[in-house]
PDB file of C-alpha atoms and ligand atoms in Angstrom:
ATOM      1  CA  UNK A   1       0.000   0.000   0.000  1.00  0.00           C
ATOM      2  CA  UNK A   2       2.872   2.379   0.769  1.00  0.00           C
ATOM      3  CA  UNK A   3       4.145   1.582  -2.751  1.00  0.00           C
ATOM      4  CA  UNK A   4       0.922   3.008  -4.152  1.00  0.00           C
ATOM      5  CA  UNK A   5       1.362   6.159  -2.124  1.00  0.00           C
ATOM      6  CA  UNK A   6       4.882   6.763  -3.537  1.00  0.00           C
ATOM      7  CA  UNK A   7       3.654   6.056  -7.036  1.00  0.00           C
ATOM      8  CA  UNK A   8       0.801   8.567  -6.762  1.00  0.00           C
ATOM      9  CA  UNK A   9       3.077  11.136  -5.118  1.00  0.00           C
ATOM     10  CA  UNK A  10       5.647  10.928  -7.885  1.00  0.00           C
ATOM     11  CA  UNK A  11       3.106  11.108 -10.737  1.00  0.00           C
ATOM     12  CA  UNK A  12       1.370  13.988  -9.013  1.00  0.00           C
ATOM     13  CA  UNK A  13       4.679  15.787  -8.805  1.00  0.00           C
ATOM     14  CA  UNK A  14       5.255  15.220 -12.545  1.00  0.00           C
ATOM     15  CA  UNK A  15       1.841  16.681 -13.382  1.00  0.00           C
ATOM     16  CA  UNK A  16       2.451  19.715 -11.169  1.00  0.00           C
ATOM     17  CA  UNK A  17       5.771  20.219 -12.961  1.00  0.00           C
ATOM     18  CA  UNK A  18       3.999  20.067 -16.354  1.00  0.00           C
ATOM     19  CA  UNK A  19       1.448  22.601 -15.118  1.00  0.00           C
ATOM     20  CA  UNK A  20       4.245  24.879 -13.921  1.00  0.00           C
ATOM     21  CA  UNK A  21       6.048  24.769 -17.268  1.00  0.00           C
ATOM     22  CA  UNK A  22       2.816  25.252 -19.209  1.00  0.00           C
ATOM     23  CA  UNK A  23       1.841  28.243 -17.072  1.00  0.00           C
ATOM     24  CA  UNK A  24       5.269  29.756 -17.499  1.00  0.00           C
ATOM     25  CA  UNK A  25       5.251  29.494 -21.272  1.00  0.00           C
ATOM     26  CA  UNK A  26       1.736  30.957 -21.364  1.00  0.00           C
ATOM     27  CA  UNK A  27       2.770  33.826 -19.074  1.00  0.00           C
ATOM     28  CA  UNK A  28       0.213  32.713 -16.496  1.00  0.00           C
ATOM     29  CA  UNK A  29       0.350  32.145 -12.749  1.00  0.00           C
ATOM     30  CA  UNK A  30       0.309  28.427 -11.898  1.00  0.00           C
ATOM     31  CA  UNK A  31      -1.665  29.395  -8.798  1.00  0.00           C
ATOM     32  CA  UNK A  32      -4.597  30.184 -11.079  1.00  0.00           C
ATOM     33  CA  UNK A  33      -4.819  26.543 -12.178  1.00  0.00           C
ATOM     34  CA  UNK A  34      -6.864  23.963 -10.277  1.00  0.00           C
ATOM     35  CA  UNK A  35      -5.979  20.320 -10.718  1.00  0.00           C
ATOM     36  CA  UNK A  36      -8.998  18.005 -10.680  1.00  0.00           C
ATOM     37  CA  UNK A  37      -7.697  14.449 -10.327  1.00  0.00           C
ATOM     38  CA  UNK A  38     -10.027  12.083 -12.187  1.00  0.00           C
ATOM     39  CA  UNK A  39     -10.372   9.009  -9.969  1.00  0.00           C
ATOM     40  CA  UNK A  40     -13.055   7.111 -11.916  1.00  0.00           C
ATOM     41  CA  UNK A  41     -12.606   3.303 -11.735  1.00  0.00           C
ATOM     42  CA  UNK A  42     -10.081   3.676  -8.905  1.00  0.00           C
ATOM     43  CA  UNK A  43     -10.968   2.854  -5.292  1.00  0.00           C
ATOM     44  CA  UNK A  44     -11.734   5.199  -2.407  1.00  0.00           C
ATOM     45  CA  UNK A  45      -8.386   4.148  -0.876  1.00  0.00           C
ATOM     46  CA  UNK A  46      -6.614   5.899  -3.782  1.00  0.00           C
ATOM     47  CA  UNK A  47      -8.671   9.028  -3.213  1.00  0.00           C
ATOM     48  CA  UNK A  48      -7.757   8.940   0.482  1.00  0.00           C
ATOM     49  CA  UNK A  49      -4.054   8.758  -0.441  1.00  0.00           C
ATOM     50  CA  UNK A  50      -4.457  11.642  -2.903  1.00  0.00           C
ATOM     51  CA  UNK A  51      -6.195  13.801  -0.313  1.00  0.00           C
ATOM     52  CA  UNK A  52      -3.345  13.079   2.108  1.00  0.00           C
ATOM     53  CA  UNK A  53      -0.965  14.183  -0.649  1.00  0.00           C
ATOM     54  CA  UNK A  54      -2.785  17.506  -0.863  1.00  0.00           C
ATOM     55  CA  UNK A  55      -5.246  16.926  -3.705  1.00  0.00           C
ATOM     56  CA  UNK A  56      -8.257  19.193  -3.169  1.00  0.00           C
ATOM     57  CA  UNK A  57     -10.432  18.297  -6.193  1.00  0.00           C
ATOM     58  CA  UNK A  58     -11.463  14.936  -7.589  1.00  0.00           C
ATOM     59  CA  UNK A  59     -13.512  14.122 -10.699  1.00  0.00           C
ATOM     60  CA  UNK A  60     -15.862  11.174 -11.194  1.00  0.00           C
ATOM     61  CA  UNK A  61     -17.935  10.242 -14.221  1.00  0.00           C
ATOM     62  CA  UNK A  62     -20.203   7.356 -13.277  1.00  0.00           C
ATOM     63  CA  UNK A  63     -23.024   8.172 -10.903  1.00  0.00           C
ATOM     64  CA  UNK A  64     -23.345   4.817  -9.123  1.00  0.00           C
ATOM     65  CA  UNK A  65     -19.640   4.323  -8.640  1.00  0.00           C
ATOM     66  CA  UNK A  66     -19.107   7.903  -7.527  1.00  0.00           C
ATOM     67  CA  UNK A  67     -21.880   7.992  -4.929  1.00  0.00           C
ATOM     68  CA  UNK A  68     -20.629   4.862  -3.181  1.00  0.00           C
ATOM     69  CA  UNK A  69     -17.004   5.972  -3.331  1.00  0.00           C
ATOM     70  CA  UNK A  70     -17.597   9.449  -1.935  1.00  0.00           C
ATOM     71  CA  UNK A  71     -19.521   7.911   0.970  1.00  0.00           C
ATOM     72  CA  UNK A  72     -16.410   5.856   1.831  1.00  0.00           C
ATOM     73  CA  UNK A  73     -13.902   8.720   1.889  1.00  0.00           C
ATOM     74  CA  UNK A  74     -12.191   9.270   5.209  1.00  0.00           C
ATOM     75  CA  UNK A  75     -11.765  13.016   4.676  1.00  0.00           C
ATOM     76  CA  UNK A  76     -14.807  13.916   2.594  1.00  0.00           C
ATOM     77  CA  UNK A  77     -14.834  17.529   3.742  1.00  0.00           C
ATOM     78  CA  UNK A  78     -11.273  18.141   2.568  1.00  0.00           C
ATOM     79  CA  UNK A  79     -12.058  17.493  -1.081  1.00  0.00           C
ATOM     80  CA  UNK A  80     -14.320  19.070  -3.680  1.00  0.00           C
ATOM     81  CA  UNK A  81     -16.137  16.437  -5.748  1.00  0.00           C
ATOM     82  CA  UNK A  82     -16.685  17.236  -9.438  1.00  0.00           C
ATOM     83  CA  UNK A  83     -19.096  15.157 -11.498  1.00  0.00           C
ATOM     84  CA  UNK A  84     -17.812  15.120 -15.092  1.00  0.00           C
ATOM     85  CA  UNK A  85     -19.802  12.316 -16.752  1.00  0.00           C
ATOM     86  CA  UNK A  86     -22.849  12.219 -18.968  1.00  0.00           C
ATOM     87  CA  UNK A  87     -26.127  12.602 -17.142  1.00  0.00           C
ATOM     88  CA  UNK A  88     -29.549  11.128 -17.790  1.00  0.00           C
ATOM     89  CA  UNK A  89     -32.319  13.503 -16.819  1.00  0.00           C
ATOM     90  CA  UNK A  90     -34.184  10.896 -14.750  1.00  0.00           C
ATOM     91  CA  UNK A  91     -31.082  10.260 -12.625  1.00  0.00           C
ATOM     92  CA  UNK A  92     -29.391  13.658 -12.641  1.00  0.00           C
ATOM     93  CA  UNK A  93     -30.895  14.626  -9.294  1.00  0.00           C
ATOM     94  CA  UNK A  94     -28.991  11.804  -7.629  1.00  0.00           C
ATOM     95  CA  UNK A  95     -25.559  13.367  -8.177  1.00  0.00           C
ATOM     96  CA  UNK A  96     -26.643  16.291  -6.039  1.00  0.00           C
ATOM     97  CA  UNK A  97     -26.522  13.930  -3.045  1.00  0.00           C
ATOM     98  CA  UNK A  98     -22.709  13.920  -3.140  1.00  0.00           C
ATOM     99  CA  UNK A  99     -21.264  16.231  -5.834  1.00  0.00           C
ATOM    100  CA  UNK A 100     -20.157  19.800  -5.180  1.00  0.00           C
ATOM    101  CA  UNK A 101     -19.690  20.688  -8.851  1.00  0.00           C
ATOM    102  CA  UNK A 102     -21.355  19.296 -11.976  1.00  0.00           C
ATOM    103  CA  UNK A 103     -19.254  20.013 -15.069  1.00  0.00           C
ATOM    104  CA  UNK A 104     -21.319  18.177 -17.674  1.00  0.00           C
ATOM    105  CA  UNK A 105     -24.569  20.119 -17.972  1.00  0.00           C
ATOM    106  CA  UNK A 106     -25.632  20.132 -21.612  1.00  0.00           C
ATOM    107  CA  UNK A 107     -29.411  20.482 -21.834  1.00  0.00           C
ATOM    108  CA  UNK A 108     -32.381  22.158 -20.149  1.00  0.00           C
ATOM    109  CA  UNK A 109     -33.799  18.940 -18.653  1.00  0.00           C
ATOM    110  CA  UNK A 110     -30.568  18.382 -16.744  1.00  0.00           C
ATOM    111  CA  UNK A 111     -30.693  21.920 -15.363  1.00  0.00           C
ATOM    112  CA  UNK A 112     -34.189  21.356 -14.009  1.00  0.00           C
ATOM    113  CA  UNK A 113     -33.290  17.977 -12.490  1.00  0.00           C
ATOM    114  CA  UNK A 114     -30.148  19.326 -10.794  1.00  0.00           C
ATOM    115  CA  UNK A 115     -31.936  22.368  -9.446  1.00  0.00           C
ATOM    116  CA  UNK A 116     -34.644  20.191  -7.891  1.00  0.00           C
ATOM    117  CA  UNK A 117     -32.116  17.726  -6.497  1.00  0.00           C
ATOM    118  CA  UNK A 118     -29.934  20.435  -5.001  1.00  0.00           C
ATOM    119  CA  UNK A 119     -32.961  22.068  -3.364  1.00  0.00           C
ATOM    120  CA  UNK A 120     -34.051  18.720  -1.959  1.00  0.00           C
ATOM    121  CA  UNK A 121     -30.605  18.230  -0.407  1.00  0.00           C
ATOM    122  CA  UNK A 122     -30.449  21.818   0.792  1.00  0.00           C
ATOM    123  CA  UNK A 123     -27.286  22.445  -1.227  1.00  0.00           C
ATOM    124  CA  UNK A 124     -26.004  24.927  -3.735  1.00  0.00           C
ATOM    125  CA  UNK A 125     -24.295  23.350  -6.714  1.00  0.00           C
ATOM    126  CA  UNK A 126     -21.605  24.874  -8.917  1.00  0.00           C
ATOM    127  CA  UNK A 127     -22.339  24.187 -12.580  1.00  0.00           C
ATOM    128  CA  UNK A 128     -20.307  24.203 -15.787  1.00  0.00           C
ATOM    129  CA  UNK A 129     -21.849  23.910 -19.237  1.00  0.00           C
ATOM    130  CA  UNK A 130     -20.285  21.182 -21.333  1.00  0.00           C
ATOM    131  CA  UNK A 131     -19.623  22.462 -24.834  1.00  0.00           C
ATOM    132  CA  UNK A 132     -19.314  20.159 -27.872  1.00  0.00           C
ATOM    133  CA  UNK A 133     -16.239  21.168 -29.844  1.00  0.00           C
ATOM    134  CA  UNK A 134     -16.733  18.749 -32.717  1.00  0.00           C
ATOM    135  CA  UNK A 135     -19.563  18.786 -35.226  1.00  0.00           C
ATOM    136  CA  UNK A 136     -20.984  15.427 -34.227  1.00  0.00           C
ATOM    137  CA  UNK A 137     -21.049  16.133 -30.496  1.00  0.00           C
ATOM    138  CA  UNK A 138     -19.803  12.566 -30.028  1.00  0.00           C
ATOM    139  CA  UNK A 139     -18.103  13.330 -26.728  1.00  0.00           C
ATOM    140  CA  UNK A 140     -21.123  15.031 -25.218  1.00  0.00           C
ATOM    141  CA  UNK A 141     -21.992  18.652 -24.753  1.00  0.00           C
ATOM    142  CA  UNK A 142     -24.209  21.319 -26.204  1.00  0.00           C
ATOM    143  CA  UNK A 143     -23.398  23.171 -29.398  1.00  0.00           C
ATOM    144  CA  UNK A 144     -21.775  26.597 -28.924  1.00  0.00           C
ATOM    145  CA  UNK A 145     -24.890  28.324 -30.349  1.00  0.00           C
ATOM    146  CA  UNK A 146     -27.062  26.874 -27.589  1.00  0.00           C
ATOM    147  CA  UNK A 147     -24.741  27.929 -24.780  1.00  0.00           C
ATOM    148  CA  UNK A 148     -26.143  31.440 -24.099  1.00  0.00           C
ATOM    149  CA  UNK A 149     -29.715  30.227 -23.507  1.00  0.00           C
ATOM    150  CA  UNK A 150     -28.520  27.367 -21.305  1.00  0.00           C
ATOM    151  CA  UNK A 151     -26.321  29.791 -19.345  1.00  0.00           C
ATOM    152  CA  UNK A 152     -29.331  32.014 -18.658  1.00  0.00           C
ATOM    153  CA  UNK A 153     -31.330  29.014 -17.511  1.00  0.00           C
ATOM    154  CA  UNK A 154     -28.650  27.908 -15.020  1.00  0.00           C
ATOM    155  CA  UNK A 155     -28.138  31.445 -13.768  1.00  0.00           C
ATOM    156  CA  UNK A 156     -31.856  31.699 -13.066  1.00  0.00           C
ATOM    157  CA  UNK A 157     -32.045  28.384 -11.179  1.00  0.00           C
ATOM    158  CA  UNK A 158     -32.395  28.843  -7.443  1.00  0.00           C
ATOM    159  CA  UNK A 159     -29.947  26.189  -6.218  1.00  0.00           C
ATOM    160  CA  UNK A 160     -27.405  26.347  -9.042  1.00  0.00           C
ATOM    161  CA  UNK A 161     -24.502  28.685  -9.571  1.00  0.00           C
ATOM    162  CA  UNK A 162     -23.160  29.151 -13.100  1.00  0.00           C
ATOM    163  CA  UNK A 163     -19.355  28.965 -12.953  1.00  0.00           C
ATOM    164  CA  UNK A 164     -18.283  28.520 -16.578  1.00  0.00           C
ATOM    165  CA  UNK A 165     -17.699  25.955 -19.299  1.00  0.00           C
ATOM    166  CA  UNK A 166     -16.125  22.539 -19.793  1.00  0.00           C
ATOM    167  CA  UNK A 167     -15.061  20.594 -22.869  1.00  0.00           C
ATOM    168  CA  UNK A 168     -13.241  17.511 -24.039  1.00  0.00           C
ATOM    169  CA  UNK A 169     -11.063  17.984 -27.118  1.00  0.00           C
ATOM    170  CA  UNK A 170     -12.420  16.099 -30.155  1.00  0.00           C
ATOM    171  CA  UNK A 171     -10.710  12.778 -30.877  1.00  0.00           C
ATOM    172  CA  UNK A 172      -8.156  13.129 -33.629  1.00  0.00           C
ATOM    173  CA  UNK A 173      -8.519  16.924 -33.870  1.00  0.00           C
ATOM    174  CA  UNK A 174      -6.104  19.653 -32.836  1.00  0.00           C
ATOM    175  CA  UNK A 175      -6.726  20.228 -29.105  1.00  0.00           C
ATOM    176  CA  UNK A 176      -5.218  23.710 -29.145  1.00  0.00           C
ATOM    177  CA  UNK A 177      -7.714  24.850 -31.793  1.00  0.00           C
ATOM    178  CA  UNK A 178     -10.581  23.263 -29.912  1.00  0.00           C
ATOM    179  CA  UNK A 179      -9.584  24.954 -26.649  1.00  0.00           C
ATOM    180  CA  UNK A 180      -9.253  28.307 -28.441  1.00  0.00           C
ATOM    181  CA  UNK A 181     -12.863  27.880 -29.547  1.00  0.00           C
ATOM    182  CA  UNK A 182     -13.874  27.026 -25.972  1.00  0.00           C
ATOM    183  CA  UNK A 183     -12.212  30.186 -24.756  1.00  0.00           C
ATOM    184  CA  UNK A 184     -14.329  32.219 -27.192  1.00  0.00           C
ATOM    185  CA  UNK A 185     -17.478  30.542 -25.912  1.00  0.00           C
ATOM    186  CA  UNK A 186     -16.386  31.282 -22.331  1.00  0.00           C
ATOM    187  CA  UNK A 187     -15.754  34.941 -23.184  1.00  0.00           C
ATOM    188  CA  UNK A 188     -19.208  35.082 -24.756  1.00  0.00           C
ATOM    189  CA  UNK A 189     -21.081  33.995 -21.644  1.00  0.00           C
ATOM    190  CA  UNK A 190     -18.938  36.048 -19.281  1.00  0.00           C
ATOM    191  CA  UNK A 191     -20.271  39.202 -20.884  1.00  0.00           C
ATOM    192  CA  UNK A 192     -23.686  38.490 -19.363  1.00  0.00           C
ATOM    193  CA  UNK A 193     -22.545  36.346 -16.418  1.00  0.00           C
ATOM    194  CA  UNK A 194     -19.349  37.786 -14.929  1.00  0.00           C
ATOM    195  CA  UNK A 195     -19.189  35.062 -12.251  1.00  0.00           C
ATOM    196  CA  UNK A 196     -18.732  32.355 -14.922  1.00  0.00           C
ATOM    197  CA  UNK A 197     -14.932  32.445 -14.871  1.00  0.00           C
ATOM    198  CA  UNK A 198     -14.027  28.744 -14.930  1.00  0.00           C
ATOM    199  CA  UNK A 199     -12.779  26.978 -18.044  1.00  0.00           C
ATOM    200  CA  UNK A 200     -12.399  23.233 -17.514  1.00  0.00           C
ATOM    201  CA  UNK A 201     -10.275  21.825 -20.324  1.00  0.00           C
ATOM    202  CA  UNK A 202      -7.251  19.626 -20.717  1.00  0.00           C
ATOM    203  CA  UNK A 203      -6.622  16.034 -19.685  1.00  0.00           C
ATOM    204  CA  UNK A 204      -3.493  13.875 -19.348  1.00  0.00           C
ATOM    205  CA  UNK A 205      -2.569  14.197 -23.015  1.00  0.00           C
ATOM    206  CA  UNK A 206      -3.361  17.828 -23.741  1.00  0.00           C
ATOM    207  CA  UNK A 207      -3.160  19.867 -20.551  1.00  0.00           C
ATOM    208  CA  UNK A 208      -0.436  22.141 -21.995  1.00  0.00           C
ATOM    209  CA  UNK A 209      -2.736  23.167 -24.869  1.00  0.00           C
ATOM    210  CA  UNK A 210      -5.512  23.885 -22.384  1.00  0.00           C
ATOM    211  CA  UNK A 211      -3.288  26.068 -20.205  1.00  0.00           C
ATOM    212  CA  UNK A 212      -2.172  27.968 -23.304  1.00  0.00           C
ATOM    213  CA  UNK A 213      -5.827  28.725 -24.081  1.00  0.00           C
ATOM    214  CA  UNK A 214      -6.838  29.965 -20.653  1.00  0.00           C
ATOM    215  CA  UNK A 215      -8.052  26.830 -18.847  1.00  0.00           C
ATOM    216  CA  UNK A 216      -8.590  27.271 -15.108  1.00  0.00           C
ATOM    217  CA  UNK A 217      -9.397  23.630 -14.285  1.00  0.00           C
ATOM    218  CA  UNK A 218      -7.499  20.605 -15.625  1.00  0.00           C
ATOM    219  CA  UNK A 219      -9.020  17.130 -15.389  1.00  0.00           C
ATOM    220  CA  UNK A 220      -6.198  14.630 -15.174  1.00  0.00           C
ATOM    221  CA  UNK A 221      -6.671  10.884 -14.643  1.00  0.00           C
ATOM    222  CA  UNK A 222      -4.243   8.488 -16.331  1.00  0.00           C
ATOM    223  CA  UNK A 223      -1.118  10.604 -15.826  1.00  0.00           C
ATOM    224  CA  UNK A 224      -1.622  10.339 -12.055  1.00  0.00           C
ATOM    225  CA  UNK A 225      -3.494   7.092 -11.389  1.00  0.00           C
ATOM    226  CA  UNK A 226      -2.188   5.006 -14.279  1.00  0.00           C
ATOM    227  CA  UNK A 227      -4.220   3.088 -16.851  1.00  0.00           C
ATOM    228  CA  UNK A 228      -7.782   2.566 -15.767  1.00  0.00           C
ATOM    229  CA  UNK A 229      -8.647  -0.982 -14.690  1.00  0.00           C
ATOM    230  CA  UNK A 230     -11.530  -2.440 -16.657  1.00  0.00           C
ATOM    231  CA  UNK A 231     -14.630  -2.953 -14.593  1.00  0.00           C
ATOM    232  CA  UNK A 232     -15.172  -6.345 -16.286  1.00  0.00           C
TER     233      UNK A 232
HETATM  234  C1  PLP B 301     -11.729  10.283 -17.835  1.00  0.00           C
HETATM  235  C2  PLP B 301     -11.912  11.715 -18.083  1.00  0.00           C
HETATM  236  C3  PLP B 301     -10.836  12.615 -17.964  1.00  0.00           C
HETATM  237  C4  PLP B 301      -9.417  12.190 -17.622  1.00  0.00           C
HETATM  238  O1  PLP B 301      -8.782  11.689 -18.759  1.00  0.00           O
HETATM  239  P1  PLP B 301      -7.248  11.210 -18.723  1.00  0.00           P
HETATM  240  O2  PLP B 301      -6.896  11.120 -20.162  1.00  0.00           O
HETATM  241  O3  PLP B 301      -7.236   9.894 -18.023  1.00  0.00           O
HETATM  242  O4  PLP B 301      -6.470  12.224 -18.017  1.00  0.00           O
HETATM  243  C5  PLP B 301     -11.093  13.965 -18.173  1.00  0.00           C
HETATM  244  N1  PLP B 301     -12.328  14.419 -18.490  1.00  0.00           N
HETATM  245  C6  PLP B 301     -13.390  13.591 -18.616  1.00  0.00           C
HETATM  246  C7  PLP B 301     -14.718  14.157 -18.964  1.00  0.00           C
HETATM  247  C8  PLP B 301     -13.214  12.214 -18.425  1.00  0.00           C
HETATM  248  O5  PLP B 301     -14.278  11.400 -18.547  1.00  0.00           O
END
């Protein structure tokens, strides 16, 4: 078990070093970047080790797995839980039982379900709109044209707080170009919603491109936890 701790510590250090270099070449302050460690498919014991190593944000993308895992954490209050997976409207309310942030909001029905769920749990939820950066929308998200209306809807929801946008770079495309587009979308909604300052972009393979295009939140899994085990 102590071997796992060293392994996570050393990979975490590598990722922080990459973030530092990326920030420097972009002329940005590394302190303005939040690292969200994506722990999907890995056990609560790994999350506990990460929290001990100073990780303050984790990301999960499967509702059932995430709910059970968060309940097991020994230091739940020391970590912010981000839900980053696709949501079904009939189950979206459930994530409000344990998530602090939902990054993958991409349609009106989800907004309504989250608002109801958050009210039921007496919580206020931070929300990012997931933007589709490819034409097919194969990796989830709403099209950039639909973002302004969805932003207004979230901003008007009682228990939700609009914080910004999230995207996954299209497979096989140029991530830098995609993240530049995301930055434009983010600028567009900030005109009407000044509190929407977060840009969640960049994963293990493309975090440098995301930092170069203004990302504030990086979602990194494999580079820290290793290859994901299959759930069989
Ligand atoms: C799994 C996942 C990540 C992390 O990807 P890695 O390549 O393992 O760093 C980031 N964002 C989302 C939405 C994911 O589902």
